[in-house]
Tab-separated table of C-alpha atoms and ligand atoms in Angstrom:
chain	number	residue	atom	x	y	z
A	129	MET	CA	0.000	0.000	0.000
A	130	ARG	CA	1.046	3.568	-0.522
A	131	ALA	CA	1.734	5.653	2.599
A	132	MET	CA	3.337	8.931	3.550
A	133	VAL	CA	6.123	8.212	6.041
A	134	LEU	CA	7.927	10.469	8.503
A	135	ASP	CA	11.371	8.873	8.854
A	136	GLN	CA	12.529	11.368	11.498
A	137	PRO	CA	11.043	14.564	12.944
A	138	ARG	CA	11.798	17.753	10.990
A	139	GLN	CA	12.038	15.866	7.692
A	140	LYS	CA	9.612	15.926	4.795
A	141	LEU	CA	7.113	13.099	4.537
A	142	ARG	CA	8.188	10.470	2.020
A	143	LEU	CA	5.903	8.453	-0.286
A	144	ALA	CA	6.568	4.783	0.461
A	145	GLU	CA	5.218	1.390	-0.471
A	146	LEU	CA	4.516	-0.501	2.788
A	147	GLU	CA	3.224	-3.989	3.523
A	148	PRO	CA	-0.564	-3.902	3.988
A	149	PRO	CA	-1.369	-4.195	7.716
A	150	SER	CA	-2.901	-7.306	9.271
A	151	PRO	CA	-5.348	-6.971	12.156
A	152	MET	CA	-4.393	-8.172	15.624
A	153	PRO	CA	-7.184	-9.287	17.995
A	154	GLY	CA	-9.685	-6.462	18.453
A	155	GLN	CA	-8.339	-4.453	15.525
A	156	LEU	CA	-9.874	-3.238	12.282
A	157	VAL	CA	-8.063	-2.769	9.000
A	158	ILE	CA	-9.593	0.356	7.471
A	159	ARG	CA	-9.481	1.558	3.875
A	160	VAL	CA	-8.832	5.271	4.338
A	161	HIS	CA	-11.160	7.640	2.499
A	162	ALA	CA	-9.891	10.848	4.059
A	163	CYS	CA	-7.495	11.926	6.763
A	164	ALA	CA	-7.411	15.541	7.869
A	165	VAL	CA	-4.325	17.521	8.772
A	166	CYS	CA	-4.525	18.618	12.403
A	167	ARG	CA	-2.212	21.030	14.170
A	168	THR	CA	-1.016	18.118	16.311
A	169	ASP	CA	0.235	16.389	13.157
A	170	LEU	CA	2.346	19.471	12.466
A	171	HIS	CA	3.728	19.347	16.025
A	172	VAL	CA	4.672	15.683	15.513
A	173	VAL	CA	6.340	16.356	12.156
A	174	ASP	CA	8.138	19.432	13.534
A	175	GLY	CA	9.568	17.416	16.443
A	176	GLU	CA	7.614	19.307	19.106
A	177	LEU	CA	6.247	16.115	20.677
A	178	PRO	CA	8.825	13.709	22.130
A	179	ASP	CA	9.700	10.313	20.720
A	180	PRO	CA	7.285	9.614	17.872
A	181	LYS	CA	7.377	6.112	16.441
A	182	PRO	CA	10.270	5.792	13.958
A	183	ARG	CA	9.159	5.522	10.315
A	184	LEU	CA	5.767	6.894	11.354
A	185	VAL	CA	2.671	7.225	9.210
A	186	PRO	CA	1.116	10.427	10.672
A	187	GLY	CA	-2.554	11.378	10.638
A	188	HIS	CA	-5.200	10.880	13.313
A	189	GLU	CA	-8.435	12.324	11.918
A	190	ILE	CA	-9.370	9.367	9.767
A	191	VAL	CA	-12.571	8.288	8.033
A	192	GLY	CA	-12.717	5.058	6.086
A	193	THR	CA	-14.466	1.730	5.708
A	194	VAL	CA	-13.682	-1.499	7.479
A	195	ALA	CA	-11.788	-3.798	5.102
A	196	GLU	CA	-10.882	-6.591	7.507
A	197	THR	CA	-11.568	-7.488	11.136
A	198	GLY	CA	-9.267	-9.179	13.604
A	199	PRO	CA	-10.263	-11.960	15.993
A	200	GLY	CA	-12.817	-10.875	18.583
A	201	VAL	CA	-14.038	-7.772	16.760
A	202	ASP	CA	-17.714	-7.351	17.675
A	203	ARG	CA	-18.480	-3.636	17.272
A	204	PHE	CA	-17.999	-3.254	13.486
A	205	ARG	CA	-18.402	-5.290	10.355
A	206	ILE	CA	-16.623	-5.255	7.003
A	207	GLY	CA	-17.933	-2.434	4.813
A	208	GLU	CA	-19.042	-0.181	7.684
A	209	ARG	CA	-17.841	3.399	7.775
A	210	VAL	CA	-15.771	4.366	10.799
A	211	GLY	CA	-13.808	7.254	12.214
A	212	VAL	CA	-10.483	6.923	14.018
A	213	PRO	CA	-9.376	9.543	16.587
A	214	TRP	CA	-6.128	10.608	18.285
A	215	LEU	CA	-6.567	8.271	21.280
A	216	GLY	CA	-5.575	4.887	19.874
A	217	TRP	CA	-4.909	2.549	22.776
A	218	THR	CA	-5.180	2.457	26.578
A	219	CYS	CA	-4.276	-0.180	29.150
A	220	GLY	CA	-7.846	-0.908	30.234
A	221	VAL	CA	-6.895	-1.762	33.822
A	222	CYS	CA	-5.644	1.405	35.558
A	223	ASP	CA	-7.894	3.595	37.747
A	224	TYR	CA	-8.444	6.063	34.892
A	225	CYS	CA	-9.362	3.351	32.408
A	226	ARG	CA	-11.745	1.710	34.868
A	227	SER	CA	-13.517	5.000	35.614
A	228	ALA	CA	-14.237	6.060	31.993
A	229	ARG	CA	-11.338	8.548	32.025
A	230	GLU	CA	-9.139	6.465	29.752
A	231	ASN	CA	-7.880	9.611	27.990
A	232	LEU	CA	-5.777	10.144	31.166
A	233	CYS	CA	-4.237	6.623	31.085
A	234	ASP	CA	-0.497	6.885	31.751
A	235	GLN	CA	0.148	4.229	29.126
A	236	ALA	CA	-2.135	5.704	26.446
A	237	ARG	CA	-0.876	5.536	22.877
A	238	PHE	CA	-1.935	7.900	20.129
A	239	THR	CA	-2.804	7.492	16.450
A	240	GLY	CA	-0.325	9.037	14.041
A	241	TYR	CA	2.222	9.444	16.849
A	242	GLN	CA	2.984	6.136	18.582
A	243	ILE	CA	0.707	4.147	16.240
A	244	ASP	CA	0.762	4.432	12.438
A	245	GLY	CA	-2.059	6.695	11.291
A	246	GLY	CA	-4.110	7.626	8.285
A	247	TYR	CA	-1.812	9.093	5.640
A	248	ALA	CA	-1.981	5.746	3.866
A	249	GLU	CA	-4.325	3.652	1.762
A	250	LEU	CA	-4.938	1.338	4.738
A	251	THR	CA	-4.628	1.780	8.478
A	252	VAL	CA	-5.218	-0.403	11.509
A	253	ALA	CA	-7.125	0.669	14.618
A	254	ASP	CA	-8.344	-0.773	17.920
A	255	GLN	CA	-12.126	-1.171	17.663
A	256	ARG	CA	-12.574	0.235	21.195
A	257	PHE	CA	-11.560	3.698	19.969
A	258	CYS	CA	-13.322	3.758	16.597
A	259	PHE	CA	-16.592	5.570	15.988
A	260	ALA	CA	-19.474	4.642	13.716
A	261	VAL	CA	-19.879	7.218	10.946
A	262	ASP	CA	-23.024	7.668	8.847
A	263	PRO	CA	-22.499	5.784	5.571
A	264	ARG	CA	-23.429	8.833	3.495
B	301	ZN	ZN1	-6.364	16.395	15.813
B	302	ZN	ZN1	-5.071	2.788	31.654
């Protein structure tokens, strides 16, 4: 699949051909229709947020359709339209996670920062953090 890759902060994004992602348990593979550019993406690319994933695909304001589902996925089906936000993963067991304040999880990971994001033909996301989007 084609993707725009940030090799290191403060470099230009590079068009790359990457292996299509496979879903882990609880994950969706999403065919990206659109991915906005948010100011936070610019902070990541400019090196103003510490330690982004190396060889990162930025982009965290994603809309697409589910192309594949991993084991245990029960919230979405193939062909459904979904949105993917900045918050991409939390531990699920800390006090914040267990009190519906998972955005404060100390181990939280973020889309297009610590997790490859949406500047690609396909992306992968944890179903727990995806939103249903009207098909039209
Ligand atoms: Zn944003
Ligand atoms: Zn947590």
